[in-house]
Short mmCIF file of C-alpha atoms in Angstrom, two decimals:
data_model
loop_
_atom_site.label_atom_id
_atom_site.label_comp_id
_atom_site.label_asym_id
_atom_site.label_seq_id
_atom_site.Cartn_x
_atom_site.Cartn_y
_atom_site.Cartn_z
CA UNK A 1 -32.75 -58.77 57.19
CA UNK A 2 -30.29 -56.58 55.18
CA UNK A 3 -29.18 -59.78 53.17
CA UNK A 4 -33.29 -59.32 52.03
CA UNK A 5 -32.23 -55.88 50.61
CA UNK A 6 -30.32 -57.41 48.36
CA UNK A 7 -31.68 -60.06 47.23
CA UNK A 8 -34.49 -57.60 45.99
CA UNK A 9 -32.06 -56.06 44.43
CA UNK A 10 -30.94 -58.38 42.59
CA UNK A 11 -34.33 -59.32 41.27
CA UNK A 12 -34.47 -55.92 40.03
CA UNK A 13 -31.55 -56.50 38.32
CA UNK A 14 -32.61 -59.28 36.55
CA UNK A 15 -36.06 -57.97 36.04
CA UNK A 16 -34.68 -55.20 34.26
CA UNK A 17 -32.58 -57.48 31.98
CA UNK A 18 -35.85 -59.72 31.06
CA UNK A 19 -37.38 -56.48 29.67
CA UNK A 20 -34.24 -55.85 27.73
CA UNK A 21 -34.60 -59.37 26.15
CA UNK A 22 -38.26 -59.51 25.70
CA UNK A 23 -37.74 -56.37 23.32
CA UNK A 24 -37.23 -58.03 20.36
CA UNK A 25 -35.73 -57.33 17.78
CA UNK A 26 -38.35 -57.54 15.07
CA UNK A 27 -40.95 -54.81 17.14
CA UNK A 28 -38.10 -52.18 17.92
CA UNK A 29 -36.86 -51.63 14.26
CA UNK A 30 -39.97 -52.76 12.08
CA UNK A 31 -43.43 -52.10 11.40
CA UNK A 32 -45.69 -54.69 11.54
CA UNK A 33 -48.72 -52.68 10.17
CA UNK A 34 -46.12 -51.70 7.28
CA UNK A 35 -46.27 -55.04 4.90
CA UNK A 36 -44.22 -54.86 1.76
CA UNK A 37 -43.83 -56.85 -1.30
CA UNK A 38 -41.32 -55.57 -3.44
CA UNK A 39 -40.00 -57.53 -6.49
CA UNK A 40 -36.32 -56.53 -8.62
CA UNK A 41 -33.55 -57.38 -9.33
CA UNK A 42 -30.75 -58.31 -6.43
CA UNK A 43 -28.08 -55.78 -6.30
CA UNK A 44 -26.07 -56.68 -3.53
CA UNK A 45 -26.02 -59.18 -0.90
CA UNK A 46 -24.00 -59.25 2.23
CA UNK A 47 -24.03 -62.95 3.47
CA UNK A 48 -22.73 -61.72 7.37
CA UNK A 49 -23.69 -62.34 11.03
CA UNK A 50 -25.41 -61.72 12.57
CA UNK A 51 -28.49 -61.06 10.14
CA UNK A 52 -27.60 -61.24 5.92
CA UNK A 53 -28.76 -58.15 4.18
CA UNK A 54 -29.85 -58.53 0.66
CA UNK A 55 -30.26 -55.43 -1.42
CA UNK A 56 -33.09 -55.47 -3.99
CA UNK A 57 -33.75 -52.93 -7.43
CA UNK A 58 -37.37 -52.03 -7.41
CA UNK A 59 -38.30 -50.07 -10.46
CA UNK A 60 -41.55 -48.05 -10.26
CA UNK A 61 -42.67 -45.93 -13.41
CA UNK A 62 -39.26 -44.90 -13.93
CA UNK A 63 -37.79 -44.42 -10.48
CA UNK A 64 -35.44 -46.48 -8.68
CA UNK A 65 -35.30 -47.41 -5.02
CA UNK A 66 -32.82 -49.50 -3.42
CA UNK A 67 -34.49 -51.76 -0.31
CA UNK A 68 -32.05 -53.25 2.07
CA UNK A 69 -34.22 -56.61 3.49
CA UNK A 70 -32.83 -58.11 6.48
CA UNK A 71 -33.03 -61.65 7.20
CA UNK A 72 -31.92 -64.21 9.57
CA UNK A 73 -28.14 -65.48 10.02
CA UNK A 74 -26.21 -67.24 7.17
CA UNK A 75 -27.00 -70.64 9.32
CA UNK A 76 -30.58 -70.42 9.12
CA UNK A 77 -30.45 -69.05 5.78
CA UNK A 78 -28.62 -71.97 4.97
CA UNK A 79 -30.96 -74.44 6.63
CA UNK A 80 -34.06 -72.96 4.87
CA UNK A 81 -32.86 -73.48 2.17
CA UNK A 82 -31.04 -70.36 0.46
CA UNK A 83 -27.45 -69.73 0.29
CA UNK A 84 -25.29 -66.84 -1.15
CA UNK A 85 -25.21 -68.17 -4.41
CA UNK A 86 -28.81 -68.55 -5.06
CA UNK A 87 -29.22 -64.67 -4.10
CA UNK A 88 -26.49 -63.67 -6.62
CA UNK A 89 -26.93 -59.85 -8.10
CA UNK A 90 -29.23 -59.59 -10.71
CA UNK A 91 -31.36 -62.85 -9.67
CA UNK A 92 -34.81 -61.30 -9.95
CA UNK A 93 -36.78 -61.86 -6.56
CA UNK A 94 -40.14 -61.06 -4.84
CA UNK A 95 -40.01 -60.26 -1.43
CA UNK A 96 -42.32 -59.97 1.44
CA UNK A 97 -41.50 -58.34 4.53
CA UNK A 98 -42.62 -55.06 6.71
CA UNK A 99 -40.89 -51.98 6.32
CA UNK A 100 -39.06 -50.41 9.23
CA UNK A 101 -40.13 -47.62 11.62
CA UNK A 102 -38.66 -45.31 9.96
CA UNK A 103 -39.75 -44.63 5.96
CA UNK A 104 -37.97 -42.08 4.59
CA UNK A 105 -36.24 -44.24 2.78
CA UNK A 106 -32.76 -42.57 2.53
CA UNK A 107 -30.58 -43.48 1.18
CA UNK A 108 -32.48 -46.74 0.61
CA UNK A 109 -35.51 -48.19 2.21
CA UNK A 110 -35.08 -50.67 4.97
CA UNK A 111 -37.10 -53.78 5.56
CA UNK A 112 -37.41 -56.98 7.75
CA UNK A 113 -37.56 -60.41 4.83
CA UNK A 114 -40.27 -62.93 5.90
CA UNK A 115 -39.92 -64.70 2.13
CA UNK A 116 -38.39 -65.18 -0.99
CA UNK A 117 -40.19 -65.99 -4.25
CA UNK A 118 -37.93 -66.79 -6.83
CA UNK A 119 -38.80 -66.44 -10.87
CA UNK A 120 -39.70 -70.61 -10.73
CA UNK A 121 -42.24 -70.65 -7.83
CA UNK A 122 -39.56 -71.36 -5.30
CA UNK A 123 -40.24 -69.99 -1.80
CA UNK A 124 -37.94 -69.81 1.04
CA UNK A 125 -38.57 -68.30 4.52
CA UNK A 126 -35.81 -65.53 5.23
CA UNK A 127 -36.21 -64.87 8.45
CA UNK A 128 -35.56 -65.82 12.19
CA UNK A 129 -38.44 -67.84 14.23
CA UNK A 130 -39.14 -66.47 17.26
CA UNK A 131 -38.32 -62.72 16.73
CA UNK A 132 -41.71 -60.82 17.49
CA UNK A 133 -42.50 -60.46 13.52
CA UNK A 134 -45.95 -61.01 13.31
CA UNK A 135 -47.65 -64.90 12.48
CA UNK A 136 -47.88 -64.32 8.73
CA UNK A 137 -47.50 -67.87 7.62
CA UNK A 138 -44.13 -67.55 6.00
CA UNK A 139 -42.23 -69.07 8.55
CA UNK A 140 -43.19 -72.86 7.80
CA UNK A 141 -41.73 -73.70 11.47
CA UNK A 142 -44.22 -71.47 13.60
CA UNK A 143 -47.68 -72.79 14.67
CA UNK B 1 -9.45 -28.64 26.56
CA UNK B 2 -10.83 -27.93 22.79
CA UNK B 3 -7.66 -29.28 21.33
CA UNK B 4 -7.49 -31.91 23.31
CA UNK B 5 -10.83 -32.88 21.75
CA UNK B 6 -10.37 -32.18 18.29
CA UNK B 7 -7.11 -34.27 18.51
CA UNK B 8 -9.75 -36.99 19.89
CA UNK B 9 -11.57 -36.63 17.05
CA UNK B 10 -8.90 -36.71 14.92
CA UNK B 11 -7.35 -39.80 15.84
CA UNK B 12 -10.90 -41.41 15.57
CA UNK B 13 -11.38 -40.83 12.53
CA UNK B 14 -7.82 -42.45 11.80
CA UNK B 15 -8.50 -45.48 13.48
CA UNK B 16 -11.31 -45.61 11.25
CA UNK B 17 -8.95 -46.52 7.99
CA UNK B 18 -7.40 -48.75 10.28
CA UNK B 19 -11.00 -50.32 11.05
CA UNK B 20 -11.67 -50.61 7.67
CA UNK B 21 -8.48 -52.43 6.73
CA UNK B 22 -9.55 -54.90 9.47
CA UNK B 23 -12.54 -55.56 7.88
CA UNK B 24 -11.16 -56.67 4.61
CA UNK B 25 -8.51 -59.29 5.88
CA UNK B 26 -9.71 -62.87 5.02
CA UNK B 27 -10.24 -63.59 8.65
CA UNK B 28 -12.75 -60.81 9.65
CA UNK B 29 -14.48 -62.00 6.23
CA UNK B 30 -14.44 -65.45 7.18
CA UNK B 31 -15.73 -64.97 10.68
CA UNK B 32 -18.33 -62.76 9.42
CA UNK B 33 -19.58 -65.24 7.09
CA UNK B 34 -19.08 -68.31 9.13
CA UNK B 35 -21.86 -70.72 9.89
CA UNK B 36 -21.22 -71.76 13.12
CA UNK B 37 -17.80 -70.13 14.31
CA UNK B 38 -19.39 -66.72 14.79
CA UNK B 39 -22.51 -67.77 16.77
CA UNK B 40 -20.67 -70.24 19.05
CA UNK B 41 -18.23 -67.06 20.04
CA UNK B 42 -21.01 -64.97 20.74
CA UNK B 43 -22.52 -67.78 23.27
CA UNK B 44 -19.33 -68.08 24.58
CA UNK B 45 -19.42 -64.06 25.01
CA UNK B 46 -22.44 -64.07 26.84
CA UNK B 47 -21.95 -67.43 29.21
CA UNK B 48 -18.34 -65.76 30.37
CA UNK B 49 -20.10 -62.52 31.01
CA UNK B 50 -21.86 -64.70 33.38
CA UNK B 51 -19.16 -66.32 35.18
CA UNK B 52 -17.33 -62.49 35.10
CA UNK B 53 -20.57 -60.86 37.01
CA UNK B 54 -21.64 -63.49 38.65
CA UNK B 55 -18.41 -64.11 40.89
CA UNK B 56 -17.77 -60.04 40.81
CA UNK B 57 -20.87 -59.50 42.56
CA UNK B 58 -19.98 -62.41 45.22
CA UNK B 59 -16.80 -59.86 45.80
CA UNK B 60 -18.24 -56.34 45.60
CA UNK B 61 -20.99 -57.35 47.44
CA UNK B 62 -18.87 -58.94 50.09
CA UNK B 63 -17.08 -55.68 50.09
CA UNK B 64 -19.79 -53.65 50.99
CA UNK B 65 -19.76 -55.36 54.75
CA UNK B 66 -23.20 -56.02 54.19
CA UNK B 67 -23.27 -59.84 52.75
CA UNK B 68 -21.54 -62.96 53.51
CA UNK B 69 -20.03 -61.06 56.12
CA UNK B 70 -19.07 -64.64 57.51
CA UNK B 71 -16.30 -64.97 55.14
CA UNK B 72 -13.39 -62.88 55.52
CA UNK B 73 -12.44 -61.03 52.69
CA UNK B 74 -9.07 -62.49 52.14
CA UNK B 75 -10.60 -65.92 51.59
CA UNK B 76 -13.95 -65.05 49.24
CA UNK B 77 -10.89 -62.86 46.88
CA UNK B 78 -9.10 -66.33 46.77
CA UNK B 79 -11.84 -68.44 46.17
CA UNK B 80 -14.25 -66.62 43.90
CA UNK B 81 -11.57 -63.85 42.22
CA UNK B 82 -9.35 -66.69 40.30
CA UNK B 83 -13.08 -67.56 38.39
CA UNK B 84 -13.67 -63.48 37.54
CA UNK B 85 -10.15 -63.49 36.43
CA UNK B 86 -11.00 -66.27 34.02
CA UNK B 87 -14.18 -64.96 33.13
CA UNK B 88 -12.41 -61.58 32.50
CA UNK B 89 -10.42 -63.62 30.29
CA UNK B 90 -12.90 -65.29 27.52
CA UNK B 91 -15.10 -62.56 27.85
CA UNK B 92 -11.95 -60.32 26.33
CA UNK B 93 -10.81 -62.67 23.96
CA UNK B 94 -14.26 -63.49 22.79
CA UNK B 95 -15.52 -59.95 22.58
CA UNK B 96 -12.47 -58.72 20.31
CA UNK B 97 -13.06 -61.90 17.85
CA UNK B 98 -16.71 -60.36 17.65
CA UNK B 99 -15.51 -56.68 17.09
CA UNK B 100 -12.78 -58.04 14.68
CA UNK B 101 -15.64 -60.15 12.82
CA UNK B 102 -17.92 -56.93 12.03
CA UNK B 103 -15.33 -53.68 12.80
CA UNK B 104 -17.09 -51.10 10.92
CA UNK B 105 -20.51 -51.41 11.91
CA UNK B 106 -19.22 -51.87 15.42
CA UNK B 107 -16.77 -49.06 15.69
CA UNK B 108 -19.37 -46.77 14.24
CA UNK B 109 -21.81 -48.03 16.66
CA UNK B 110 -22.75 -45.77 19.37
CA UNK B 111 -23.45 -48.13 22.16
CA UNK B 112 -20.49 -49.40 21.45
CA UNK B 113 -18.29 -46.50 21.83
CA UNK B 114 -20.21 -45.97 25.16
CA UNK B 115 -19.51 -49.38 26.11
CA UNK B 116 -16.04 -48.44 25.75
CA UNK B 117 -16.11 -45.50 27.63
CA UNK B 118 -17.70 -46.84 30.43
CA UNK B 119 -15.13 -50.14 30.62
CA UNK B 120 -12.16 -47.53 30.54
CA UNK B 121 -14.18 -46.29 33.76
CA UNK B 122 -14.29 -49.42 34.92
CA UNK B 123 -10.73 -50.33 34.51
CA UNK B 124 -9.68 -47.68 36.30
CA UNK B 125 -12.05 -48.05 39.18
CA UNK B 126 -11.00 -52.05 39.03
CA UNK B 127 -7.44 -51.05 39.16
CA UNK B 128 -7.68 -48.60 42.32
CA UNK B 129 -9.90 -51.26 44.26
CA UNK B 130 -7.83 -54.18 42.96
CA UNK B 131 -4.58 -52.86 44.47
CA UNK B 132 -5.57 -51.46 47.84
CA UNK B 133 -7.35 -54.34 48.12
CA UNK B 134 -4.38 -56.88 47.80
CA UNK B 135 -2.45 -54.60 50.14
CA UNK B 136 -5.18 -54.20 52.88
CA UNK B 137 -7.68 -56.76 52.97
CA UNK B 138 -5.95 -59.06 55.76
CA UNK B 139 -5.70 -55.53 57.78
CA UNK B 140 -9.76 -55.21 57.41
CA UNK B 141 -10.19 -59.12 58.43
CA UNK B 142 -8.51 -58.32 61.25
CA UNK B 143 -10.46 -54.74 62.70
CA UNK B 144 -13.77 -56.67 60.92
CA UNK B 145 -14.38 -52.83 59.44
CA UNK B 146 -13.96 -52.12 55.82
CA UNK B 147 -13.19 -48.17 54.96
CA UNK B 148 -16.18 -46.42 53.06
CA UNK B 149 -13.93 -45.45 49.99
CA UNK B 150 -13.26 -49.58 49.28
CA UNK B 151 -17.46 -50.12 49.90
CA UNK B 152 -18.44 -46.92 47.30
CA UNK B 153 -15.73 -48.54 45.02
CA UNK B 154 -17.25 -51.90 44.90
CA UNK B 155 -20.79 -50.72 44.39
CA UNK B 156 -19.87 -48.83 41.69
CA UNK B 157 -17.85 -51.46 40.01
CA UNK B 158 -21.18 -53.31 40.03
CA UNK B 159 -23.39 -49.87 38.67
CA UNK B 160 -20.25 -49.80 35.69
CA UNK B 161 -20.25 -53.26 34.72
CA UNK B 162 -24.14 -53.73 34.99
CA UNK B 163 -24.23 -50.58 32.11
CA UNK B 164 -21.45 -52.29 30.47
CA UNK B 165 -23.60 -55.16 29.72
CA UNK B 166 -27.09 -52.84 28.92
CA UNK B 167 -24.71 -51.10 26.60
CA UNK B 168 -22.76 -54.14 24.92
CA UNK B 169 -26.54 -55.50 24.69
CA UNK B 170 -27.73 -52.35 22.36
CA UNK B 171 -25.10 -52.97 20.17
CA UNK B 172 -27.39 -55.54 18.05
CA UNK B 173 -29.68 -52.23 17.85
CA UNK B 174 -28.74 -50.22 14.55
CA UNK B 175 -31.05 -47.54 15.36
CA UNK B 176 -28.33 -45.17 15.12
CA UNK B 177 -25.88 -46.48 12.16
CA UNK B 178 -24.36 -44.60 9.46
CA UNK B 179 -26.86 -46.08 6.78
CA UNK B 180 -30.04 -45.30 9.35
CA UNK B 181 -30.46 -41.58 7.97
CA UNK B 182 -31.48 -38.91 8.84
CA UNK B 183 -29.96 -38.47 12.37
CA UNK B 184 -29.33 -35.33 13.66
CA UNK B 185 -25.82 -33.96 13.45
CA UNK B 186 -24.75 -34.58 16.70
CA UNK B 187 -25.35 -38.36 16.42
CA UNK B 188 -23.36 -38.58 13.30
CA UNK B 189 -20.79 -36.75 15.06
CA UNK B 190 -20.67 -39.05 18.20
CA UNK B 191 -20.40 -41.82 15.42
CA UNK B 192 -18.06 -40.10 13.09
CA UNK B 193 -20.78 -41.56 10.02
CA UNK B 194 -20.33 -39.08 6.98
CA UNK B 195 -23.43 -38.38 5.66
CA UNK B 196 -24.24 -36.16 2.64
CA UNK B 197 -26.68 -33.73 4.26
CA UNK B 198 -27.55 -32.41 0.98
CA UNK B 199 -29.86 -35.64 0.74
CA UNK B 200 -32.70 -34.12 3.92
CA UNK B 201 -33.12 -30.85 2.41
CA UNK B 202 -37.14 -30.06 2.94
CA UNK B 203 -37.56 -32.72 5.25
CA UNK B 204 -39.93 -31.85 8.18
CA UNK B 205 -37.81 -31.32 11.44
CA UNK B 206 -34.46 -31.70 10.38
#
């Protein structure tokens, strides 16, 4: 009978770790009643693992606010279609996305990427599938 | 005990030029910016965590008198230890490729510098246990009894690795980075981020 003991402990264990996974990422940094769409001028991007951050100039009357977007890793990037070269700084992009939690914006605003519109019409998913962010449409994959 | 800790601190924030450094040599940038390198050594991470835990808990658990109490100790330790071993292995190699691929974010991370903490812990505890266990564990086949010390040791070799792995697992959470401001003080402490407080002034609890 003690082995039993165990064995339920072990479940908890791996009950507990479930819970860690099912957190997703997308729900326990972002907001998904906080949609954005932002559009300036790229400023900086950083084409890493394991989520590229691309930094984006969005002028408002005559204020400037830097938004970092997150999006997925350079392989899905690369898959959907966008690499670091077609992101360069000063490529002027729209962006959708949802802000994170937090919105005081300092230094710079922070925000999950669901799309890319480029100047010609061009639209490319940014994101991960299967992270929690809500069923916008942008992710051509999800159904 | 305060200078002990401010010469912590100090060295810290020294390793911290040292971090940085290791973030701009061609390697760290290519791993960082790799396609597939970077996510295979993070599976890899994660399935030799598996093998690590998963044959350490055959021997803790063994060691707790409790379970698969047919076995005699000496025989599950040279069975199942040889795969921990190996696990121990690719899980180390693996996870300093991963720190060396993003060092600043990572050092400056907090659940990673109490993932640290709490691997120094169980080094130490790992080292005790692994020794006296070498020496005595034909001498506890023998009597069939295995002192309480060794049994508290192994079960909290399992309670330090199990938070181990909750903690390397927060690590993907950036809730408390250097460019997630405001924090309070004693966060950006713990992280050694330097922030230019002069930025919150007026800002509602802070």
């Amino acid at each position: 009978m003690s082995n039993l003991r165990y064995i339920i402990l072990l479940l908890f264990i791996f009950l507990f770790n479930h819970s860690v996974h099912s957190h997703h990422a997308f729900t326990a940094e972002f907001d998904a009643n906080a949609p954005i769409n932002i559009t300036g001028k790229v400023v900086k991007v950083e084409w890493i693992n394991p989520h590229a951050w691309v930094h984006v100039e969005v002028k408002q009357d005559s204020k400037k606010t830097i938004w970092m977007v997150e999006g997925g890793t350079p392989n899905t990037l690369i898959r959907n279609g966008l690499t670091k070269n077609s992101v360069k700084p000063g490529t002027v992009i729209n962006v959708r996305g949802y802000q994170s939690k937090g919105k005081l914006c300092l230094p710079r605003c922070i925000a999950n990427g669901r799309d890319i519109t480029f100047p010609d019409g061009r639209k490319v998913f940014m994101g991960s599938s299967g992270t929690g962010a809500p069923r916008d449409g942008s992710d051509p994959r999800e159904r | 005990m305060c200078g002990l800790s401010s010469g912590l601190y100090e060295l810290i924030i020294k390793m911290l030029d040292f971090v940085v450094w290791l973030s701009e040599t061609k390697w760290s940038i290519g791993l960082r910016e790799s396609l597939y390198l970077y996510p295979w050594i993070e599976s890899t991470h994660v399935l030799s965590i598996c093998l690590f835990f998963g044959t350490l808990l055959f021997v803790d658990l063994r060691l707790t008198g409790r379970v698969f109490s047919s076995l005699s100790v000496a025989e599950m330790n040279r069975k199942v230890l040889p795969l921990t071993l190996f696990g121990f292995l690719v899980m180390f190699i693996t996870g300093l490729l991963l720190f060396y691929a993003i060092p600043i974010r990572n050092y400056q991370n907090i659940f990673f510098r109490v993932k640290m903490l709490l691997m120094i812990i169980a080094g130490i505890n790992a080292l005790f246990f692994h020794k006296r266990m070498s020496n005595e564990a034909k001498v506890w086949d023998k009597d069939s009894f295995i002192p309480g010390s060794m049994k508290s040791s192994a079960i909290t070799s399992l309670v330090l690795w199990s938070l181990v792995i909750i903690a390397g697992r927060m690590i993907a959470y950036n809730w408390f980075d250097c460019d997630r401001q405001p924090q309070p003080r004693w966060i950006n402490t713990l992280t050694s981020c330097e922030v230019d407080y002069s930025l919150f002034e007026g800002i509602d609890g802070f």
